[in-house]
Every structure is written in structure tokens, then in C-alpha cells.
Amino acid sequence: MADFAVDLLKLTSVKESVVVSPLSLVAALSILERGAGGDTQSQIVDALKRKSHNDVPELIRKLAAADGVAMAVATKFFLANGLKIGQQYNDAITKDFNVTAERLDFRDQGLTVKTVNDFVSEATRQMIPSLLSGDFYQPDMRAFLVNAVYFKGQWATRFDPDVTQEDTFHGMNGDRKESFMAIHALKDCRFTVAHGTQVLALPYKDKEYEFVIFLPLESVKFEDFRENLTGAVMKELLEKATKESTGVNVTIPKFKTTSQPQMKQMLQRLGISHLFESGCDLKGVCETEDLFVDDVIHKAVVEVSEEGTKAAAATGMVMNRLRPMPHLAPPTFRADHPFVYGIFLLGEPIFLGQERYEVRRGEFPLSLMVTICSNNFRLTTCSLQVDEEGRELDPVAAKVKGMMFTLRNIYPVFHADHPFVYGVFQRHQPILIGQYC
């Protein structure tokens, strides 16, 4: 699922913050794939890059057994009056995906919008109060498949709200002020620097879940970093990340992102075309009618604060009768420039997003606290020699109040003040993935 998640992310604008839930999309597509045949089925399988027929149901079952976080996946098949889905298909998706079916008169616009939105709102704990707009109206719709995902996790080590302060975030569209959360010498985390990227994994109370930020070094352009990112690279970085004995100086932005990308076009660009065309084969879903998918609606929300992370996503697939269609110092981790992020489960991205920041060139930022005779001095910026991985080569000579001191970068510094990619993971499985720009 990591490859599919990164492929999706790369289809979004590199200059916009975005979040998607590969888990929600994979679940919805896998449900349809169970009733698909021919090229329709093979295109879905190829795009998802699945390892086995049962990997998604197994992942959903593991999510349901989560301890210490709130995690829920809900799926409902709204069916038009008179539409009969195959009994074997219905039994399979009920068993493997816990799908429930409900009759709905799609000719009643108000009832359709309210029923679907109420289901999504309840499933996402009101984080997504509406999936369908008030003017949504497709009276000829034969079925509407809805999948909703909700996640809420508290940090294993919370950020102190009193430490949160405003600072500059160097975005792709220029600098802006953001609220930054910080922890000095955090030991309950994993950290590494590789492939021109700093990686910080912050655990939730359920240690199987982590919020992971992939922060390119300031010498790396965010667009180049994202272009070279793959599911394999993401997994390699996660495997290399370890606990630092000194802890890590962490600075990351507090943010909330809501996205509703053009998912139908994105899936078509990933090679899923027959599902939306006259060649669609969903005979396993319904033998008496020729069905195709008319549209895919995907909405995701993520909120990162001092307490933890809340995320939700919903995917709706509109199905109609077939008709011809057109083709369409501790290490300092300071996330103040563009990054990609995600919520992961067992290495698979359940949510994925990106945050954008412009890359700053020049001096390497180093924040240290120097204690001399019980007086604290803060060195906010100094010149620092680093190698290609961002590691310090020589001690830094710094002048503080007229006195010369030799400072050593004892703690790794993670300062996310430029664009990055992030995700929520469980054992390397991405639940959510995104970018913050």
C-alpha cells in the first residue's frame, strides 16, 4: 500500500498542502475488485500493487484490534430500489470488509444527501460532517459505495502548550507565520538521516502507531525530494530510524489540513480506466445490470496538536448503469519547510499528506542552550560545517556575550520549518499520508 500511497501523493500539486487516506481508497477499490473481471479487475490490482487477495481485510482486522488509539473503518453500500447484487459477492464483502447494505431512493435528493452525510459524519466522529454537497443529485444512480476511516491518537509524550510559539514557516508560496510545538531532548522517538532526508517518528500511546515526518535537508528542493520518494525508500527510511541516546530536539508545526482532490482523474492516471468506461466489467457485483463507476469522491482531514493527531477520510463511489463515457543538538527536527507525512500501520500508509515550504539556502540553523554560571544563553543561529547527510564535521566556535566557547552539536536537531511529507503508520503500514507545504 505504500507504493500506491506515494503514487497518489505525486499526482497532487507540489505547492499545496494535501492529505489522503490510501486505506480508505484501497478498501473501496478492493470491494469493487471482488466483483470485477477482465481488464477492470487487473487494472485495479496493478494500481494497488497488492501482495495478496487478503492483505486489505487482514489490515482492517488489525486496525480494529488497536489498543490505546481510536481507530475505526466503516463501509456501507447504498443500493437503488430494484438493484440486486450477487449473493456470493455480498457474502464475501460482508465477511472480509464488514460491509453493510441499505436501500436508498436516489431520486429523493434531500434524503440521499442527508443519509450519506449522516453516515460519514457519525463514522468520522463529526470530523467530516458532509461528503456530498447540498446540490448533489443523480436520480439515475444505481449504487453508492461509501468507506470512512477515523483515527485519533495521543502522543506517548505530549507537547507542552506553554512552549508552543509562533515562528516562520518557509513555504513553497513564501514565508508565513505558524504555531510551532517543541520538545527538548525527546528520547521517546526514532530518528535518522539518509537519502538527503531527516526522518522523525513520534509514537502514540499505542506504540504500534507512529506519526512520521520525512523532512528533506534544506539543500534539497522539495519537488526533487518528492519526485524521488517511493514506497521502498519510505520503508527503508523507517527501518533505519532508531532511538537516539541523547534524545532529539524536536520542533514541528501545529496544523490542520482538509483535502478533496479530483480522485477519479487521479485513479485514471494510475491506470484504472476500465472502471469508468463502457468496457467496465462488474458482473460479479450485479449480473442483471451493466454497472460502471461514474465518480469517486474522496475527502480527508488531519489535525496535529500538542495532544496528538486526529484524522478522518471518506471515499464515495457513484455507480450507474453502463453508458459510453469520455476518457478523462539532539538532532534538531524543525519542520518549517515542505514535508510529506502519513499515519502508518504495519508499514502501510493509512493517511498520507504533504505540507509545503520554500527551501532556505545558506546557514545551517542550530538552536542550543548554553549554561554558564547558572546564566542561560541561547545561540539561535550560527555557521556549521556539515557533510552531505547533514552531520556536523567540526565543532562550532560561537561568541556569547563577549566570551568564546566551543559548542558541540550533542543533540540531533529536527526543525520542520520547511515543506515535508508525513504519515501515520502502524508497523510501517501507512494509514494516512500527506504533505505540508
Short mmCIF file of C-alpha atoms in Angstrom, two decimals:
data_model
loop_
_atom_site.label_atom_id
_atom_site.label_comp_id
_atom_site.label_asym_id
_atom_site.label_seq_id
_atom_site.Cartn_x
_atom_site.Cartn_y
_atom_site.Cartn_z
CA MET A 1 0.00 0.00 0.00
CA ALA A 2 2.99 2.33 0.48
CA ASP A 3 3.70 2.45 -3.27
CA PHE A 4 0.05 3.25 -4.04
CA ALA A 5 0.05 5.96 -1.37
CA VAL A 6 3.16 7.68 -2.72
CA ASP A 7 1.88 7.37 -6.30
CA LEU A 8 -1.29 9.20 -5.24
CA LEU A 9 0.64 11.92 -3.45
CA LYS A 10 2.79 12.60 -6.52
CA LEU A 11 -0.36 13.35 -8.55
CA THR A 12 -1.20 16.31 -6.30
CA SER A 13 0.26 19.81 -6.65
CA VAL A 14 3.71 20.15 -5.12
CA LYS A 15 2.75 23.65 -3.93
CA GLU A 16 -0.32 22.73 -1.89
CA SER A 17 -0.77 21.06 1.48
CA VAL A 18 -2.75 17.87 0.98
CA VAL A 19 -3.76 14.73 2.83
CA VAL A 20 -5.25 11.47 1.55
CA SER A 21 -6.13 8.12 3.07
CA PRO A 22 -4.78 5.28 0.96
CA LEU A 23 -6.52 2.90 3.37
CA SER A 24 -9.96 4.31 2.55
CA LEU A 25 -9.32 4.24 -1.20
CA VAL A 26 -7.75 0.78 -1.16
CA ALA A 27 -10.68 -0.58 0.86
CA ALA A 28 -13.28 0.85 -1.55
CA LEU A 29 -11.39 -0.31 -4.65
CA SER A 30 -10.79 -3.76 -3.16
CA ILE A 31 -14.51 -4.16 -2.51
CA LEU A 32 -15.26 -3.42 -6.17
CA GLU A 33 -12.35 -5.59 -7.32
CA ARG A 34 -14.01 -8.60 -5.67
CA GLY A 35 -16.85 -8.24 -8.18
CA ALA A 36 -14.75 -7.18 -11.17
CA GLY A 37 -13.44 -9.24 -14.06
CA GLY A 38 -11.12 -8.98 -17.04
CA ASP A 39 -9.16 -5.77 -17.54
CA THR A 40 -11.31 -3.97 -14.96
CA GLN A 41 -10.01 -6.28 -12.24
CA SER A 42 -6.41 -6.44 -13.47
CA GLN A 43 -6.13 -2.64 -13.65
CA ILE A 44 -7.26 -2.28 -10.03
CA VAL A 45 -4.84 -4.99 -8.86
CA ASP A 46 -1.93 -3.44 -10.80
CA ALA A 47 -2.59 0.08 -9.47
CA LEU A 48 -2.91 -1.06 -5.84
CA LYS A 49 0.28 -3.18 -6.07
CA ARG A 50 -1.26 -5.59 -3.60
CA LYS A 51 0.72 -8.54 -2.30
CA SER A 52 -2.24 -10.88 -1.81
CA HIS A 53 -6.03 -11.10 -2.11
CA ASN A 54 -6.46 -10.95 1.67
CA ASP A 55 -3.95 -8.28 2.71
CA VAL A 56 -6.52 -5.46 2.97
CA PRO A 57 -9.06 -7.45 5.08
CA GLU A 58 -6.19 -8.54 7.34
CA LEU A 59 -5.05 -4.94 7.74
CA ILE A 60 -8.57 -3.77 8.63
CA ARG A 61 -8.87 -6.53 11.25
CA LYS A 62 -5.57 -5.44 12.82
CA LEU A 63 -6.79 -1.86 12.92
CA ALA A 64 -9.94 -2.91 14.75
CA ALA A 65 -7.77 -4.54 17.44
CA ALA A 66 -5.81 -1.35 18.15
CA ASP A 67 -5.15 -0.59 21.84
CA GLY A 68 -4.50 2.94 23.04
CA VAL A 69 -5.79 4.76 19.94
CA ALA A 70 -9.27 5.24 18.49
CA MET A 71 -9.33 3.62 15.06
CA ALA A 72 -12.43 2.79 13.01
CA VAL A 73 -13.19 1.73 9.44
CA ALA A 74 -16.83 1.75 8.28
CA THR A 75 -18.25 0.81 4.87
CA LYS A 76 -21.80 0.97 3.53
CA PHE A 77 -23.30 0.05 0.15
CA PHE A 78 -26.32 2.22 -0.62
CA LEU A 79 -28.43 0.44 -3.28
CA ALA A 80 -31.21 1.74 -5.51
CA ASN A 81 -34.58 0.05 -5.25
CA GLY A 82 -34.64 -2.93 -7.59
CA LEU A 83 -30.87 -3.41 -7.84
CA LYS A 84 -29.86 -6.92 -6.85
CA ILE A 85 -26.24 -7.66 -6.02
CA GLY A 86 -24.95 -11.22 -6.26
CA GLN A 87 -25.36 -13.29 -3.11
CA GLN A 88 -21.84 -14.72 -3.32
CA TYR A 89 -20.40 -11.23 -3.74
CA ASN A 90 -22.48 -9.84 -0.88
CA ASP A 91 -21.36 -12.67 1.43
CA ALA A 92 -17.69 -12.11 0.51
CA ILE A 93 -17.59 -8.35 1.11
CA THR A 94 -19.63 -8.67 4.30
CA LYS A 95 -17.21 -11.26 5.67
CA ASP A 96 -13.96 -9.63 4.57
CA PHE A 97 -14.80 -5.91 4.76
CA ASN A 98 -17.75 -5.80 7.17
CA VAL A 99 -19.85 -4.04 4.53
CA THR A 100 -23.49 -3.30 5.32
CA ALA A 101 -26.10 -2.66 2.59
CA GLU A 102 -29.02 -0.23 2.71
CA ARG A 103 -31.74 0.66 0.21
CA LEU A 104 -31.94 4.33 -0.74
CA ASP A 105 -34.20 6.21 -3.17
CA PHE A 106 -31.66 8.30 -5.08
CA ARG A 107 -34.50 10.23 -6.76
CA ASP A 108 -35.05 11.94 -3.40
CA GLN A 109 -32.21 14.46 -3.42
CA GLY A 110 -32.59 15.68 0.16
CA LEU A 111 -32.87 12.17 1.57
CA THR A 112 -29.84 10.95 -0.39
CA VAL A 113 -27.57 13.78 0.72
CA LYS A 114 -28.70 13.59 4.35
CA THR A 115 -28.43 9.78 4.60
CA VAL A 116 -24.92 9.60 3.13
CA ASN A 117 -23.63 12.60 5.07
CA ASP A 118 -25.10 11.35 8.36
CA PHE A 119 -23.31 8.01 7.89
CA VAL A 120 -19.98 9.71 7.12
CA SER A 121 -20.34 12.21 9.97
CA GLU A 122 -21.05 9.50 12.52
CA ALA A 123 -18.27 7.22 11.24
CA THR A 124 -15.68 10.04 11.38
CA ARG A 125 -16.83 11.43 14.77
CA GLN A 126 -18.04 14.62 13.02
CA MET A 127 -14.57 15.42 11.59
CA ILE A 128 -16.15 15.14 8.13
CA PRO A 129 -19.73 16.41 8.59
CA SER A 130 -20.52 16.14 4.88
CA LEU A 131 -19.18 14.17 1.93
CA LEU A 132 -21.89 15.21 -0.55
CA SER A 133 -22.70 18.83 -1.33
CA GLY A 134 -26.25 20.05 -0.93
CA ASP A 135 -26.76 20.22 -4.71
CA PHE A 136 -25.61 16.64 -5.34
CA TYR A 137 -28.30 14.96 -7.45
CA GLN A 138 -28.02 11.81 -9.54
CA PRO A 139 -31.51 10.27 -9.74
CA ASP A 140 -30.31 7.51 -12.10
CA MET A 141 -27.59 6.37 -9.71
CA ARG A 142 -27.82 2.63 -9.02
CA ALA A 143 -25.44 2.31 -6.09
CA PHE A 144 -23.21 4.43 -3.86
CA LEU A 145 -20.30 2.76 -2.06
CA VAL A 146 -19.02 4.73 0.95
CA ASN A 147 -15.94 3.97 3.05
CA ALA A 148 -15.00 6.08 6.07
CA VAL A 149 -11.85 5.95 8.22
CA TYR A 150 -11.31 7.63 11.60
CA PHE A 151 -8.13 7.85 13.67
CA LYS A 152 -7.36 9.58 16.96
CA GLY A 153 -4.10 9.01 18.81
CA GLN A 154 -2.48 10.71 21.79
CA TRP A 155 1.28 11.22 21.76
CA ALA A 156 3.27 8.94 24.03
CA THR A 157 4.98 12.18 25.13
CA ARG A 158 2.76 15.23 24.79
CA PHE A 159 3.98 18.65 23.73
CA ASP A 160 3.67 21.36 26.38
CA PRO A 161 1.20 24.02 25.11
CA ASP A 162 3.11 26.67 27.09
CA VAL A 163 6.17 26.03 24.92
CA THR A 164 4.27 26.42 21.64
CA GLN A 165 5.15 29.71 19.97
CA GLU A 166 4.83 31.48 16.66
CA ASP A 167 7.70 31.25 14.19
CA THR A 168 8.34 31.38 10.45
CA PHE A 169 7.41 28.53 8.14
CA HIS A 170 9.26 28.72 4.81
CA GLY A 171 6.52 27.63 2.43
CA MET A 172 6.54 26.97 -1.29
CA ASN A 173 4.48 30.14 -1.76
CA GLY A 174 6.57 32.27 0.60
CA ASP A 175 7.20 32.63 4.33
CA ARG A 176 4.29 32.64 6.75
CA LYS A 177 3.79 32.60 10.50
CA GLU A 178 2.82 29.28 12.10
CA SER A 179 2.47 27.93 15.63
CA PHE A 180 5.37 25.57 16.38
CA MET A 181 5.37 22.87 19.05
CA ALA A 182 8.70 21.87 20.60
CA ILE A 183 10.28 19.31 22.93
CA HIS A 184 13.93 19.42 24.05
CA ALA A 185 15.93 16.16 24.09
CA LEU A 186 12.95 13.90 23.35
CA LYS A 187 14.04 10.29 23.82
CA ASP A 188 10.74 8.55 23.12
CA CYS A 189 11.05 8.80 19.34
CA ARG A 190 13.02 7.38 16.40
CA PHE A 191 15.31 9.43 14.17
CA THR A 192 17.64 9.04 11.19
CA VAL A 193 19.26 11.00 8.36
CA ALA A 194 19.56 9.26 4.97
CA HIS A 195 18.93 9.95 1.28
CA GLY A 196 19.12 13.69 1.97
CA THR A 197 16.18 13.37 4.37
CA GLN A 198 15.68 13.69 8.10
CA VAL A 199 13.12 11.23 9.47
CA LEU A 200 11.34 11.63 12.79
CA ALA A 201 8.90 9.00 14.11
CA LEU A 202 6.78 10.14 17.06
CA PRO A 203 4.98 7.26 18.83
CA TYR A 204 1.43 7.35 20.11
CA LYS A 205 0.36 5.74 23.37
CA ASP A 206 -0.20 2.59 21.35
CA LYS A 207 3.45 2.21 20.34
CA GLU A 208 2.48 0.29 17.19
CA TYR A 209 1.31 3.61 15.73
CA GLU A 210 3.68 6.43 14.80
CA PHE A 211 3.40 9.85 13.22
CA VAL A 212 6.32 10.07 10.81
CA ILE A 213 7.73 13.20 9.17
CA PHE A 214 10.04 12.96 6.16
CA LEU A 215 11.86 16.30 6.11
CA PRO A 216 14.26 16.99 3.22
CA LEU A 217 17.51 18.70 4.15
CA GLU A 218 17.48 22.40 3.35
CA SER A 219 19.92 21.78 0.49
CA VAL A 220 17.31 19.59 -1.24
CA LYS A 221 14.43 21.08 -3.22
CA PHE A 222 11.08 19.76 -2.03
CA GLU A 223 9.90 18.97 -5.56
CA ASP A 224 13.05 16.87 -6.19
CA PHE A 225 12.65 15.13 -2.84
CA ARG A 226 9.03 14.20 -3.55
CA GLU A 227 9.78 13.06 -7.10
CA ASN A 228 12.44 10.64 -5.81
CA LEU A 229 10.28 9.34 -2.95
CA THR A 230 8.94 5.80 -3.39
CA GLY A 231 7.26 3.26 -1.17
CA ALA A 232 10.54 1.33 -0.99
CA VAL A 233 12.51 4.45 0.03
CA MET A 234 9.90 5.26 2.66
CA LYS A 235 10.15 1.77 4.16
CA GLU A 236 13.96 1.89 4.09
CA LEU A 237 13.95 5.20 5.98
CA LEU A 238 11.52 3.83 8.55
CA GLU A 239 13.71 0.77 9.11
CA LYS A 240 16.82 2.93 9.59
CA ALA A 241 15.18 5.19 12.17
CA THR A 242 16.33 4.36 15.71
CA LYS A 243 16.19 5.92 19.16
CA GLU A 244 18.91 8.47 19.94
CA SER A 245 20.54 8.02 23.35
CA THR A 246 20.79 11.80 23.73
CA GLY A 247 17.25 12.43 22.58
CA VAL A 248 16.20 14.76 19.76
CA ASN A 249 15.39 18.47 19.82
CA VAL A 250 12.03 18.49 18.04
CA THR A 251 10.24 21.48 16.52
CA ILE A 252 7.21 20.82 14.30
CA PRO A 253 4.23 22.93 13.23
CA LYS A 254 0.77 22.63 14.71
CA PHE A 255 -1.60 22.32 11.75
CA LYS A 256 -4.90 21.18 10.31
CA THR A 257 -5.36 20.20 6.65
CA THR A 258 -8.52 19.32 4.72
CA SER A 259 -8.36 17.93 1.17
CA GLN A 260 -10.82 16.83 -1.51
CA PRO A 261 -8.71 16.05 -4.59
CA GLN A 262 -10.09 15.07 -8.00
CA MET A 263 -9.81 11.38 -7.23
CA LYS A 264 -11.44 9.99 -10.37
CA GLN A 265 -8.86 11.68 -12.60
CA MET A 266 -6.04 10.62 -10.26
CA LEU A 267 -7.08 6.96 -10.39
CA GLN A 268 -7.34 7.15 -14.18
CA ARG A 269 -3.77 8.47 -14.31
CA LEU A 270 -2.70 5.47 -12.21
CA GLY A 271 -4.09 3.16 -14.87
CA ILE A 272 -7.60 2.47 -13.55
CA SER A 273 -9.63 3.39 -16.63
CA HIS A 274 -11.99 0.49 -17.43
CA LEU A 275 -13.84 1.04 -14.15
CA PHE A 276 -15.15 4.33 -15.57
CA GLU A 277 -15.77 3.26 -19.18
CA SER A 278 -18.02 1.21 -21.43
CA GLY A 279 -15.64 -1.72 -21.07
CA CYS A 280 -16.28 -1.94 -17.32
CA ASP A 281 -16.83 -5.49 -16.03
CA LEU A 282 -18.62 -5.59 -12.67
CA LYS A 283 -20.68 -8.70 -13.42
CA GLY A 284 -19.66 -10.15 -10.07
CA VAL A 285 -21.39 -7.25 -8.33
CA CYS A 286 -24.63 -7.49 -10.32
CA GLU A 287 -25.42 -9.97 -13.09
CA THR A 288 -28.65 -8.32 -14.23
CA GLU A 289 -27.31 -4.80 -14.90
CA ASP A 290 -24.18 -3.45 -16.56
CA LEU A 291 -22.67 -1.13 -13.96
CA PHE A 292 -19.78 1.32 -14.10
CA VAL A 293 -18.32 3.86 -11.68
CA ASP A 294 -19.39 7.39 -12.57
CA ASP A 295 -17.38 9.30 -9.97
CA VAL A 296 -15.12 8.92 -6.93
CA ILE A 297 -15.42 11.41 -4.07
CA HIS A 298 -12.58 11.40 -1.52
CA LYS A 299 -12.28 13.77 1.42
CA ALA A 300 -9.65 13.66 4.18
CA VAL A 301 -8.87 15.75 7.28
CA VAL A 302 -5.85 15.66 9.61
CA GLU A 303 -5.22 17.74 12.73
CA VAL A 304 -1.88 17.75 14.59
CA SER A 305 -1.76 19.40 18.03
CA GLU A 306 0.05 19.23 21.38
CA GLU A 307 -2.19 16.34 22.49
CA GLY A 308 -1.81 14.13 19.42
CA THR A 309 -3.34 13.52 16.00
CA LYS A 310 -6.91 13.32 14.72
CA ALA A 311 -7.58 12.18 11.16
CA ALA A 312 -10.57 11.13 9.09
CA ALA A 313 -11.27 10.23 5.49
CA ALA A 314 -14.25 9.21 3.42
CA THR A 315 -14.45 7.75 -0.08
CA GLY A 316 -17.66 7.56 -2.10
CA MET A 317 -18.05 5.75 -5.42
CA VAL A 318 -21.07 6.61 -7.57
CA MET A 319 -22.26 3.66 -9.67
CA ASN A 320 -24.62 3.93 -12.65
CA ARG A 321 -25.85 1.76 -15.48
CA LEU A 322 -23.25 1.40 -18.18
CA ARG A 323 -23.19 4.01 -20.94
CA PRO A 324 -20.43 5.32 -23.20
CA MET A 325 -18.23 7.77 -21.31
CA PRO A 326 -15.49 10.18 -22.46
CA HIS A 327 -11.85 9.42 -21.39
CA LEU A 328 -10.70 11.66 -18.84
CA ALA A 329 21.81 19.38 19.01
CA PRO A 330 19.87 16.39 19.92
CA PRO A 331 19.29 16.05 16.23
CA THR A 332 17.03 19.01 15.77
CA PHE A 333 13.94 18.16 13.77
CA ARG A 334 12.44 21.50 12.81
CA ALA A 335 9.65 21.00 10.28
CA ASP A 336 9.40 24.56 8.98
CA HIS A 337 9.78 23.72 5.28
CA PRO A 338 7.81 21.38 2.96
CA PHE A 339 7.44 17.76 4.05
CA VAL A 340 5.44 14.61 3.40
CA TYR A 341 3.69 12.92 6.32
CA GLY A 342 1.43 9.95 6.99
CA ILE A 343 -0.26 7.68 9.51
CA PHE A 344 1.09 4.17 9.07
CA LEU A 345 0.02 0.71 10.19
CA LEU A 346 2.49 -2.14 9.74
CA GLY A 347 4.39 -0.09 7.18
CA GLU A 348 1.33 0.78 5.13
CA PRO A 349 0.14 4.41 4.77
CA ILE A 350 -3.43 4.77 6.01
CA PHE A 351 -3.31 8.55 5.60
CA LEU A 352 -0.77 10.49 3.57
CA GLY A 353 -0.25 14.20 3.07
CA GLN A 354 2.23 16.92 2.27
CA GLU A 355 2.97 20.33 3.70
CA ARG A 356 4.75 22.93 1.55
CA TYR A 357 7.60 25.21 2.50
CA GLU A 358 10.22 27.05 0.46
CA VAL A 359 13.72 25.68 0.93
CA ARG A 360 16.13 28.12 2.54
CA ARG A 361 19.75 28.03 1.45
CA GLY A 362 22.78 29.31 3.33
CA GLU A 363 23.45 28.94 7.02
CA PHE A 364 22.60 25.72 8.81
CA PRO A 365 20.27 26.54 11.76
CA LEU A 366 21.43 25.37 15.18
CA SER A 367 19.48 26.07 18.37
CA LEU A 368 21.36 25.39 21.60
CA MET A 369 21.02 26.34 25.25
CA VAL A 370 24.40 27.16 26.86
CA THR A 371 24.55 27.32 30.65
CA ILE A 372 27.41 29.34 32.18
CA CYS A 373 27.47 30.15 35.90
CA SER A 374 23.72 29.50 36.10
CA ASN A 375 23.02 32.02 33.31
CA ASN A 376 21.26 30.75 30.16
CA PHE A 377 22.33 31.98 26.76
CA ARG A 378 20.53 31.00 23.56
CA LEU A 379 22.51 30.70 20.34
CA THR A 380 19.79 30.97 17.73
CA THR A 381 21.84 30.79 14.53
CA CYS A 382 25.46 30.01 13.68
CA SER A 383 27.53 28.66 10.80
CA LEU A 384 28.01 24.90 10.88
CA GLN A 385 30.06 22.61 8.63
CA VAL A 386 28.08 19.52 7.64
CA ASP A 387 28.55 16.58 5.31
CA GLU A 388 26.15 15.52 2.55
CA GLU A 389 23.88 13.86 5.15
CA GLY A 390 23.67 16.97 7.33
CA ARG A 391 26.02 15.67 10.06
CA GLU A 392 28.40 18.06 11.85
CA LEU A 393 32.05 17.80 10.77
CA ASP A 394 33.77 20.30 13.07
CA PRO A 395 32.94 21.95 16.41
CA VAL A 396 31.32 25.35 16.16
CA ALA A 397 33.07 28.38 17.60
CA ALA A 398 30.46 30.77 18.93
CA LYS A 399 30.81 34.07 20.68
CA VAL A 400 28.34 34.61 23.51
CA LYS A 401 28.35 37.95 25.39
CA GLY A 402 31.98 38.65 24.52
CA MET A 403 33.27 35.20 25.54
CA MET A 404 34.44 32.42 23.19
CA PHE A 405 33.04 28.91 23.61
CA THR A 406 33.35 25.72 21.59
CA LEU A 407 29.91 24.20 21.13
CA ARG A 408 29.33 20.61 20.07
CA ASN A 409 26.07 19.50 18.50
CA ILE A 410 25.27 16.97 21.23
CA TYR A 411 21.59 16.54 20.38
CA PRO A 412 20.23 15.80 16.91
CA VAL A 413 18.05 18.71 15.80
CA PHE A 414 14.78 18.20 13.90
CA HIS A 415 13.38 21.58 12.90
CA ALA A 416 10.46 21.18 10.48
CA ASP A 417 10.27 24.76 9.23
CA HIS A 418 10.07 23.92 5.52
CA PRO A 419 7.90 21.56 3.37
CA PHE A 420 7.76 17.91 4.37
CA VAL A 421 5.93 14.65 3.80
CA TYR A 422 4.24 12.98 6.76
CA GLY A 423 2.19 9.94 7.63
CA VAL A 424 0.55 7.94 10.39
CA PHE A 425 1.95 4.42 10.40
CA GLN A 426 1.37 1.20 12.28
CA ARG A 427 4.39 -1.09 12.00
CA HIS A 428 5.38 0.60 8.73
CA GLN A 429 1.84 0.40 7.28
CA PRO A 430 0.67 3.89 6.18
CA ILE A 431 -2.85 4.72 7.36
CA LEU A 432 -2.61 8.36 6.30
CA ILE A 433 -0.11 10.21 4.16
CA GLY A 434 0.23 13.86 3.25
CA GLN A 435 2.48 16.79 2.57
CA TYR A 436 2.69 20.10 4.41
CA CYS A 437 3.79 22.97 2.23
#
